């Protein structure tokens, strides 16, 4: 493995992964990204002149462009981050999710099948396992948990996973799948819970909490996701799934309160709004397999990760003010205007 094609490398996790790989390995990275609203080359300014890095603007659904990029850069490995990634947007409209997440993955698999290669890693999500009951705290998602999806986003990610599995079994492609819990950290688009709440608090605006705020997510610092993906890429078994999680479950409301406290803002800013339709109650990952087989463990504890993340948003106000203008304003109005609010 020498030359990695990272798709979606201008997004949140992808850009952190590109930086992580260039810092910790000798691999060459070609970042292939369509630059949707979520893709931003400013995420990669520090490494844009690194000789081991190259950017190509392109769509993973465009097989000719993928093939040309793979051939020109002698690609032997694909890590597929490219996706529509926000559940609320998939509720407003799911077509782009099916196109990029399903058709895009199929396109990449076919080009990889044609050209050959050492590894194809599909970056998936714990959301393909559906929702856990809240009264059984000992229950977590394992790699054997059946795929049961509740949102158009998770359904599209599950579709891609099933295709990856089919290409492993039918065509013998060396495909690996990772399923990670919720990530947080620098460069996350402020439509997702943690960065949205940080910027709302910094602006002294209401913080919209869906439903009763008692949904549970298992939060992992983005660099820990990157180190896990690298471990699976280098030492994982093709045809297998690896769960990645932080053993770090939080009620949404407690995260929101913590952010307000850290930023010295009033808890009065919390506003309960109408719940997300089909809202999964609890996600929690059992990551025993990746720890046992590949020796991976998270390096960051939540208190330091959240501290670092809040500081990053404080120091990078220009970054988030810019990405939150234009297209984002339109989305925000559409998603939140229909949710009546109460304190
Ligand atoms: P993101 O929305 O921040 O970034 C997605 C990137 O993909 C953007 O740069 C975008 O321009 C690019 N992209 C979208 N459509 C494309 C297309 N057709 N062709 C090429 N590029 C395209 O997403 P993220 O939060 O960084 O998530 C990355 C991956 O990790 C996704 O596959 C997501 O399902 C998965 N994942 C995310 C989380 C999380 O908490 N954010 C957790 C587990 C798994
Ligand atoms: P999100 O960051 O969208 O991730 P996901 O739904 O993929 O896990 O949301 C995390 C949790 O926070 C989820 O339970 C929904 C909730 N949430 C809010 O309460 N308010 C918000 O404005 C957003 C965006 C999310």
Tab-separated table of C-alpha atoms and ligand atoms in Angstrom:
chain	number	residue	atom	x	y	z
A	1	UNK	CA	0.000	0.000	0.000
A	2	UNK	CA	1.551	3.282	-1.162
A	3	UNK	CA	-0.945	5.496	-2.928
A	4	UNK	CA	-4.274	6.129	-1.256
A	5	UNK	CA	-7.327	7.665	-2.908
A	6	UNK	CA	-9.266	9.433	-0.165
A	7	UNK	CA	-12.744	10.314	-1.399
A	8	UNK	CA	-14.553	13.089	0.485
A	9	UNK	CA	-11.225	14.289	1.874
A	10	UNK	CA	-12.380	17.911	2.002
A	11	UNK	CA	-15.119	17.163	4.543
A	12	UNK	CA	-14.887	16.918	8.319
A	13	UNK	CA	-13.481	13.433	8.959
A	14	UNK	CA	-11.836	13.108	5.541
A	15	UNK	CA	-9.754	16.283	5.988
A	16	UNK	CA	-8.691	15.187	9.467
A	17	UNK	CA	-7.773	11.776	8.003
A	18	UNK	CA	-5.690	13.316	5.185
A	19	UNK	CA	-3.764	15.382	7.744
A	20	UNK	CA	-3.388	12.357	10.026
A	21	UNK	CA	-1.999	10.095	7.263
A	22	UNK	CA	0.461	12.703	5.975
A	23	UNK	CA	1.700	13.335	9.502
A	24	UNK	CA	2.039	9.717	10.612
A	25	UNK	CA	2.900	7.698	7.482
A	26	UNK	CA	4.834	7.842	4.208
A	27	UNK	CA	1.757	7.173	2.035
A	28	UNK	CA	0.857	9.449	-0.845
A	29	UNK	CA	-2.689	10.804	-0.675
A	30	UNK	CA	-4.924	11.858	-3.557
A	31	UNK	CA	-7.997	13.645	-2.256
A	32	UNK	CA	-10.969	13.232	-4.624
A	33	UNK	CA	-13.893	15.438	-3.606
A	34	UNK	CA	-16.880	17.035	-5.322
A	35	UNK	CA	-16.811	20.020	-2.947
A	36	UNK	CA	-20.477	20.021	-1.956
A	37	UNK	CA	-21.650	22.436	0.767
A	38	UNK	CA	-19.768	20.197	3.240
A	39	UNK	CA	-16.466	20.081	1.354
A	40	UNK	CA	-14.044	22.909	1.945
A	41	UNK	CA	-10.447	23.179	0.758
A	42	UNK	CA	-9.753	25.636	3.579
A	43	UNK	CA	-9.816	22.561	5.835
A	44	UNK	CA	-6.536	21.511	4.223
A	45	UNK	CA	-4.549	24.731	3.873
A	46	UNK	CA	-1.734	23.524	6.175
A	47	UNK	CA	-0.915	20.546	3.947
A	48	UNK	CA	-1.828	21.734	0.439
A	49	UNK	CA	1.826	22.074	-0.597
A	50	UNK	CA	2.917	18.763	0.943
A	51	UNK	CA	4.632	16.768	-1.884
A	52	UNK	CA	2.746	13.614	-0.817
A	53	UNK	CA	-0.633	15.341	-1.283
A	54	UNK	CA	-2.755	16.124	-4.313
A	55	UNK	CA	-6.335	17.363	-4.732
A	56	UNK	CA	-8.640	16.397	-7.606
A	57	UNK	CA	-12.134	17.868	-7.841
A	58	UNK	CA	-14.568	15.155	-8.889
A	59	UNK	CA	-17.746	13.206	-8.227
A	60	UNK	CA	-17.574	9.562	-7.085
A	61	UNK	CA	-20.551	8.856	-9.382
A	62	UNK	CA	-18.404	9.797	-12.409
A	63	UNK	CA	-16.653	6.535	-13.246
A	64	UNK	CA	-14.472	8.030	-16.015
A	65	UNK	CA	-13.116	10.684	-13.628
A	66	UNK	CA	-12.514	8.117	-10.876
A	67	UNK	CA	-10.728	5.795	-13.308
A	68	UNK	CA	-8.542	8.558	-14.719
A	69	UNK	CA	-7.577	9.731	-11.225
A	70	UNK	CA	-6.747	6.211	-10.098
A	71	UNK	CA	-4.599	5.482	-13.153
A	72	UNK	CA	-2.770	8.828	-13.139
A	73	UNK	CA	-1.892	8.502	-9.463
A	74	UNK	CA	-1.143	4.789	-9.430
A	75	UNK	CA	-3.768	4.238	-6.721
A	76	UNK	CA	-3.641	0.896	-4.874
A	77	UNK	CA	-6.003	1.736	-1.993
A	78	UNK	CA	-9.360	3.531	-1.687
A	79	UNK	CA	-10.790	4.969	1.526
A	80	UNK	CA	-14.348	6.107	0.820
A	81	UNK	CA	-15.504	8.969	3.056
A	82	UNK	CA	-17.513	10.742	0.333
A	83	UNK	CA	-21.140	10.908	1.396
A	84	UNK	CA	-24.141	12.996	2.176
A	85	UNK	CA	-23.825	12.749	5.945
A	86	UNK	CA	-26.564	14.695	7.753
A	87	UNK	CA	-29.713	12.889	8.940
A	88	UNK	CA	-31.879	16.046	8.996
A	89	UNK	CA	-31.049	16.812	5.358
A	90	UNK	CA	-31.953	13.217	4.422
A	91	UNK	CA	-35.387	13.817	5.985
A	92	UNK	CA	-35.913	16.982	3.915
A	93	UNK	CA	-34.923	15.054	0.748
A	94	UNK	CA	-33.201	11.706	0.271
A	95	UNK	CA	-32.330	11.626	-3.443
A	96	UNK	CA	-28.782	13.008	-3.117
A	97	UNK	CA	-28.164	10.441	-0.367
A	98	UNK	CA	-29.067	7.544	-2.629
A	99	UNK	CA	-27.068	8.982	-5.527
A	100	UNK	CA	-23.821	9.660	-3.666
A	101	UNK	CA	-23.949	7.071	-0.890
A	102	UNK	CA	-25.251	4.115	-2.897
A	103	UNK	CA	-24.565	4.792	-6.602
A	104	UNK	CA	-21.286	6.531	-5.763
A	105	UNK	CA	-20.050	3.545	-3.749
A	106	UNK	CA	-21.106	1.152	-6.521
A	107	UNK	CA	-19.202	3.284	-9.044
A	108	UNK	CA	-16.042	3.221	-6.913
A	109	UNK	CA	-16.343	-0.546	-6.407
A	110	UNK	CA	-16.670	-1.135	-10.154
A	111	UNK	CA	-13.638	1.000	-11.015
A	112	UNK	CA	-11.652	-0.700	-8.253
A	113	UNK	CA	-12.751	-4.093	-9.628
A	114	UNK	CA	-11.641	-3.115	-13.122
A	115	UNK	CA	-8.249	-1.705	-12.154
A	116	UNK	CA	-7.457	-3.953	-9.191
A	117	UNK	CA	-5.971	-2.827	-5.896
A	118	UNK	CA	-4.895	-3.872	-2.432
A	119	UNK	CA	-7.594	-2.444	-0.191
A	120	UNK	CA	-11.011	-0.785	-0.408
A	121	UNK	CA	-12.150	0.653	2.916
A	122	UNK	CA	-15.758	1.777	3.236
A	123	UNK	CA	-16.228	4.347	6.011
A	124	UNK	CA	-19.641	3.456	7.396
A	125	UNK	CA	-21.531	4.327	10.541
A	126	UNK	CA	-23.074	2.758	13.656
A	127	UNK	CA	-26.389	4.225	12.454
A	128	UNK	CA	-26.852	1.179	10.168
A	129	UNK	CA	-27.622	-0.824	13.340
A	130	UNK	CA	-30.740	1.256	14.098
A	131	UNK	CA	-31.584	2.258	17.658
A	132	UNK	CA	-30.906	0.645	21.049
A	133	UNK	CA	-33.522	0.510	23.836
A	134	UNK	CA	-32.833	2.977	26.644
A	135	UNK	CA	-33.737	0.566	29.454
A	136	UNK	CA	-30.944	-1.923	28.629
A	137	UNK	CA	-27.729	0.051	29.156
A	138	UNK	CA	-25.575	-3.088	28.907
A	139	UNK	CA	-26.701	-3.636	25.298
A	140	UNK	CA	-24.381	-2.230	22.615
A	141	UNK	CA	-23.968	-2.623	18.859
A	142	UNK	CA	-21.577	-5.425	17.930
A	143	UNK	CA	-20.506	-6.399	14.411
A	144	UNK	CA	-23.180	-9.140	14.588
A	145	UNK	CA	-26.065	-6.750	15.335
A	146	UNK	CA	-28.515	-6.915	12.406
A	147	UNK	CA	-28.622	-3.950	10.051
A	148	UNK	CA	-31.948	-2.154	10.719
A	149	UNK	CA	-32.153	1.389	9.453
A	150	UNK	CA	-34.571	4.136	10.476
A	151	UNK	CA	-33.470	7.257	8.568
A	152	UNK	CA	-32.950	7.744	4.821
A	153	UNK	CA	-29.314	8.582	5.658
A	154	UNK	CA	-28.678	5.311	7.500
A	155	UNK	CA	-30.610	3.353	4.855
A	156	UNK	CA	-28.332	4.762	2.144
A	157	UNK	CA	-25.193	3.938	4.170
A	158	UNK	CA	-26.508	0.408	4.785
A	159	UNK	CA	-27.146	0.003	1.049
A	160	UNK	CA	-23.500	0.855	0.395
A	161	UNK	CA	-22.310	-1.576	3.104
A	162	UNK	CA	-24.345	-4.414	1.624
A	163	UNK	CA	-22.898	-3.718	-1.827
A	164	UNK	CA	-19.368	-3.770	-0.372
A	165	UNK	CA	-20.095	-7.118	1.219
A	166	UNK	CA	-21.498	-8.413	-2.094
A	167	UNK	CA	-18.389	-7.320	-4.024
A	168	UNK	CA	-16.211	-9.130	-1.475
A	169	UNK	CA	-18.196	-12.367	-1.768
A	170	UNK	CA	-19.003	-12.271	-5.483
A	171	UNK	CA	-15.902	-10.685	-6.956
A	172	UNK	CA	-13.336	-11.369	-4.237
A	173	UNK	CA	-12.485	-7.681	-3.781
A	174	UNK	CA	-10.451	-6.888	-0.634
A	175	UNK	CA	-13.165	-4.745	0.950
A	176	UNK	CA	-13.214	-3.699	4.619
A	177	UNK	CA	-15.995	-1.835	6.423
A	178	UNK	CA	-15.684	0.365	9.509
A	179	UNK	CA	-18.703	1.481	11.542
A	180	UNK	CA	-17.978	4.354	13.866
A	181	UNK	CA	-20.051	6.211	16.416
A	182	UNK	CA	-20.582	10.013	16.408
A	183	UNK	CA	-17.406	12.026	15.818
A	184	UNK	CA	-16.561	15.495	17.119
A	185	UNK	CA	-13.563	17.756	16.682
A	186	UNK	CA	-12.150	20.592	14.535
A	187	UNK	CA	-13.587	21.275	11.052
A	188	UNK	CA	-16.982	19.663	11.707
A	189	UNK	CA	-19.692	21.452	9.745
A	190	UNK	CA	-21.888	23.392	12.204
A	191	UNK	CA	-25.075	21.549	11.250
A	192	UNK	CA	-24.143	18.634	13.555
A	193	UNK	CA	-24.937	18.772	17.278
A	194	UNK	CA	-21.640	19.736	18.935
A	195	UNK	CA	-20.372	22.448	16.548
A	196	UNK	CA	-23.911	23.822	16.087
A	197	UNK	CA	-24.326	24.252	19.833
A	198	UNK	CA	-20.869	25.827	20.194
A	199	UNK	CA	-21.510	28.464	17.530
A	200	UNK	CA	-25.062	29.157	18.731
A	201	UNK	CA	-23.745	29.710	22.250
A	202	UNK	CA	-20.952	31.950	20.985
A	203	UNK	CA	-23.583	33.993	19.100
A	204	UNK	CA	-25.854	34.119	22.183
A	205	UNK	CA	-28.628	32.486	20.163
A	206	UNK	CA	-31.097	29.795	21.233
A	207	UNK	CA	-29.729	26.229	21.254
A	208	UNK	CA	-32.349	23.954	19.598
A	209	UNK	CA	-32.630	20.629	21.454
A	210	UNK	CA	-34.807	18.030	19.732
A	211	UNK	CA	-37.559	16.301	21.731
A	212	UNK	CA	-36.777	15.723	25.418
A	213	UNK	CA	-32.985	15.936	24.904
A	214	UNK	CA	-32.616	12.415	26.297
A	215	UNK	CA	-31.395	10.733	23.125
A	216	UNK	CA	-28.005	9.129	23.663
A	217	UNK	CA	-24.961	9.254	21.390
A	218	UNK	CA	-21.493	7.710	21.904
A	219	UNK	CA	-18.923	10.437	21.091
A	220	UNK	CA	-15.433	9.830	19.685
A	221	UNK	CA	-12.738	12.430	18.993
A	222	UNK	CA	-12.089	12.566	15.248
A	223	UNK	CA	-8.357	11.724	15.481
A	224	UNK	CA	-9.267	8.472	17.222
A	225	UNK	CA	-11.516	7.578	14.289
A	226	UNK	CA	-8.592	8.338	11.945
A	227	UNK	CA	-6.170	6.099	13.857
A	228	UNK	CA	-8.748	3.296	13.840
A	229	UNK	CA	-9.265	3.558	10.071
A	230	UNK	CA	-5.509	3.419	9.526
A	231	UNK	CA	-5.256	0.318	11.747
A	232	UNK	CA	-8.035	-1.433	9.788
A	233	UNK	CA	-6.449	-0.411	6.488
A	234	UNK	CA	-3.064	-1.793	7.488
A	235	UNK	CA	-3.995	-4.842	9.544
A	236	UNK	CA	-7.708	-5.639	9.112
A	237	UNK	CA	-9.085	-8.735	7.393
A	238	UNK	CA	-10.855	-8.182	4.064
A	239	UNK	CA	-14.550	-9.054	4.117
A	240	UNK	CA	-14.895	-8.021	7.753
A	241	UNK	CA	-16.627	-5.240	9.653
A	242	UNK	CA	-14.896	-3.302	12.460
A	243	UNK	CA	-16.891	-1.246	14.961
A	244	UNK	CA	-15.215	1.892	16.320
A	245	UNK	CA	-16.465	3.705	19.413
A	246	UNK	CA	-15.441	5.814	22.343
A	247	UNK	CA	-17.260	4.128	25.241
A	248	UNK	CA	-18.528	7.616	25.880
A	249	UNK	CA	-22.320	7.837	26.004
A	250	UNK	CA	-24.023	11.150	26.672
A	251	UNK	CA	-27.586	12.440	26.730
A	252	UNK	CA	-27.781	15.274	24.184
A	253	UNK	CA	-29.009	17.690	26.838
A	254	UNK	CA	-25.961	17.062	29.028
A	255	UNK	CA	-23.609	17.844	26.139
A	256	UNK	CA	-25.516	21.063	25.458
A	257	UNK	CA	-25.346	22.081	29.143
A	258	UNK	CA	-21.620	21.301	29.239
A	259	UNK	CA	-20.942	23.492	26.187
A	260	UNK	CA	-22.882	26.413	27.705
A	261	UNK	CA	-20.994	26.019	30.973
A	262	UNK	CA	-17.585	25.887	29.248
A	263	UNK	CA	-18.422	29.000	27.237
A	264	UNK	CA	-19.782	30.826	30.284
A	265	UNK	CA	-23.233	31.263	28.726
A	266	UNK	CA	-26.652	31.042	30.389
A	267	UNK	CA	-28.557	27.716	30.428
A	268	UNK	CA	-31.576	29.890	29.527
A	269	UNK	CA	-30.406	29.706	25.920
A	270	UNK	CA	-31.597	26.072	25.749
A	271	UNK	CA	-34.752	25.770	23.629
A	272	UNK	CA	-36.614	22.493	23.265
A	273	UNK	CA	-37.967	22.085	19.737
A	274	UNK	CA	-40.156	19.540	17.948
A	275	UNK	CA	-38.435	16.168	17.683
A	276	UNK	CA	-36.706	14.839	14.578
A	277	UNK	CA	-39.081	12.350	12.852
A	278	UNK	CA	-37.892	8.740	13.350
A	279	UNK	CA	-35.275	9.962	15.861
A	280	UNK	CA	-33.041	7.056	16.979
A	281	UNK	CA	-33.027	6.924	20.784
A	282	UNK	CA	-29.637	5.481	21.614
A	283	UNK	CA	-26.416	4.529	19.870
A	284	UNK	CA	-23.613	2.726	21.707
A	285	UNK	CA	-20.735	0.823	20.161
A	286	UNK	CA	-19.003	-2.278	21.425
A	287	UNK	CA	-15.484	-1.883	20.002
A	288	UNK	CA	-13.997	-4.989	21.668
A	289	UNK	CA	-13.150	-6.565	18.301
A	290	UNK	CA	-10.876	-3.795	16.994
A	291	UNK	CA	-9.179	-3.542	20.394
A	292	UNK	CA	-8.659	-7.299	20.662
A	293	UNK	CA	-7.603	-7.965	17.064
A	294	UNK	CA	-5.821	-4.764	16.058
A	295	UNK	CA	-4.810	-3.304	19.414
A	296	UNK	CA	-6.681	-0.041	18.750
A	297	UNK	CA	-7.889	2.134	21.606
A	298	UNK	CA	-8.989	5.765	21.734
A	299	UNK	CA	-6.169	8.108	22.767
A	300	UNK	CA	-8.366	11.087	23.740
A	301	UNK	CA	-10.584	11.363	26.764
A	302	UNK	CA	-13.799	13.361	26.349
A	303	UNK	CA	-12.913	16.253	28.722
A	304	UNK	CA	-9.748	17.105	26.772
A	305	UNK	CA	-11.364	16.432	23.369
A	306	UNK	CA	-14.310	18.739	24.007
A	307	UNK	CA	-12.050	21.416	25.508
A	308	UNK	CA	-9.821	21.318	22.433
A	309	UNK	CA	-12.838	21.379	20.099
A	310	UNK	CA	-14.456	24.386	21.782
A	311	UNK	CA	-11.128	26.227	21.695
A	312	UNK	CA	-10.772	25.452	17.975
A	313	UNK	CA	-14.186	27.004	17.200
A	314	UNK	CA	-13.293	30.025	19.334
A	315	UNK	CA	-10.045	30.503	17.422
A	316	UNK	CA	-11.549	29.840	13.987
A	317	UNK	CA	-14.565	32.090	13.901
A	318	UNK	CA	-13.802	33.161	10.301
A	319	UNK	CA	-13.966	29.519	9.193
A	320	UNK	CA	-17.424	28.828	10.609
A	321	UNK	CA	-18.913	32.220	9.804
A	322	UNK	CA	-17.965	31.644	6.173
A	323	UNK	CA	-19.343	28.100	5.881
A	324	UNK	CA	-22.564	29.129	7.651
A	325	UNK	CA	-23.466	31.790	5.103
A	326	UNK	CA	-25.244	31.208	1.769
A	327	UNK	CA	-26.565	27.693	1.203
A	328	UNK	CA	-26.442	26.897	4.921
A	329	UNK	CA	-28.793	29.737	5.887
A	330	UNK	CA	-31.409	28.370	3.497
A	331	UNK	CA	-31.103	24.865	4.954
A	332	UNK	CA	-31.273	26.156	8.539
A	333	UNK	CA	-34.534	28.019	7.879
A	334	UNK	CA	-36.064	24.992	6.161
A	335	UNK	CA	-35.104	22.516	8.893
A	336	UNK	CA	-35.851	24.572	11.980
A	337	UNK	CA	-38.770	26.846	10.962
A	338	UNK	CA	-41.261	23.959	11.162
A	339	UNK	CA	-40.182	23.018	14.701
A	340	UNK	CA	-42.223	25.012	17.243
A	341	UNK	CA	-40.080	26.037	20.220
A	342	UNK	CA	-40.482	26.128	23.972
A	343	UNK	CA	-38.032	26.688	26.834
B	1	LIG	P1	-19.011	15.613	5.646
B	1	LIG	O1	-20.426	15.838	5.217
B	1	LIG	O2	-18.341	16.597	6.528
B	1	LIG	O3	-18.094	15.456	4.340
B	1	LIG	C1	-18.483	14.744	3.207
B	1	LIG	C2	-17.479	15.056	2.089
B	1	LIG	O4	-17.828	14.280	0.938
B	1	LIG	C3	-17.475	16.517	1.641
B	1	LIG	O5	-16.158	16.974	1.490
B	1	LIG	C4	-18.205	16.478	0.307
B	1	LIG	O6	-17.783	17.517	-0.581
B	1	LIG	C5	-17.805	15.103	-0.205
B	1	LIG	N1	-18.764	14.567	-1.187
B	1	LIG	C6	-20.126	14.518	-1.072
B	1	LIG	N2	-20.657	13.969	-2.182
B	1	LIG	C7	-19.609	13.639	-2.995
B	1	LIG	C8	-19.528	13.018	-4.272
B	1	LIG	N3	-20.617	12.635	-4.943
B	1	LIG	N4	-18.284	12.824	-4.811
B	1	LIG	C9	-17.171	13.227	-4.166
B	1	LIG	N5	-17.203	13.837	-2.956
B	1	LIG	C10	-18.421	14.025	-2.386
B	1	LIG	O7	-19.025	14.157	6.292
B	1	LIG	P2	-18.190	13.579	7.542
B	1	LIG	O8	-18.916	13.876	8.785
B	1	LIG	O9	-16.772	13.962	7.382
B	1	LIG	O10	-18.354	12.019	7.271
B	1	LIG	C11	-17.454	11.328	6.409
B	1	LIG	C12	-17.871	9.871	6.295
B	1	LIG	O11	-17.873	9.271	7.591
B	1	LIG	C13	-19.281	9.677	5.739
B	1	LIG	O12	-19.252	8.564	4.874
B	1	LIG	C14	-20.132	9.390	6.967
B	1	LIG	O13	-21.230	8.561	6.644
B	1	LIG	C15	-19.135	8.673	7.850
B	1	LIG	N6	-19.350	8.789	9.306
B	1	LIG	C16	-19.508	10.027	9.881
B	1	LIG	C17	-19.658	10.134	11.258
B	1	LIG	C18	-19.799	11.481	11.937
B	1	LIG	O14	-20.023	11.543	13.143
B	1	LIG	N7	-19.643	12.600	11.238
B	1	LIG	C19	-19.660	8.979	12.051
B	1	LIG	C20	-19.497	7.728	11.429
B	1	LIG	C21	-19.328	7.657	10.060
B	2	LIG	P1	-26.324	14.841	14.802
B	2	LIG	O1	-25.101	15.615	15.123
B	2	LIG	O2	-27.193	15.293	13.658
B	2	LIG	O3	-25.873	13.324	14.608
B	2	LIG	P2	-26.776	11.974	14.415
B	2	LIG	O4	-28.204	12.298	14.386
B	2	LIG	O5	-26.307	11.477	13.080
B	2	LIG	O6	-26.406	11.108	15.563
B	2	LIG	O7	-27.238	14.797	16.094
B	2	LIG	C1	-26.763	14.237	17.308
B	2	LIG	C2	-27.928	14.209	18.286
B	2	LIG	O8	-28.296	15.569	18.599
B	2	LIG	C3	-29.187	13.568	17.726
B	2	LIG	O9	-29.840	12.848	18.769
B	2	LIG	C4	-30.049	14.743	17.291
B	2	LIG	C5	-29.665	15.834	18.271
B	2	LIG	N1	-29.753	17.227	17.735
B	2	LIG	C6	-30.480	18.203	18.443
B	2	LIG	O10	-31.046	17.939	19.522
B	2	LIG	N2	-30.536	19.465	17.930
B	2	LIG	C7	-29.946	19.812	16.756
B	2	LIG	O11	-30.075	20.990	16.312
B	2	LIG	C8	-29.198	18.803	16.044
B	2	LIG	C9	-28.516	19.132	14.746
B	2	LIG	C10	-29.133	17.525	16.596
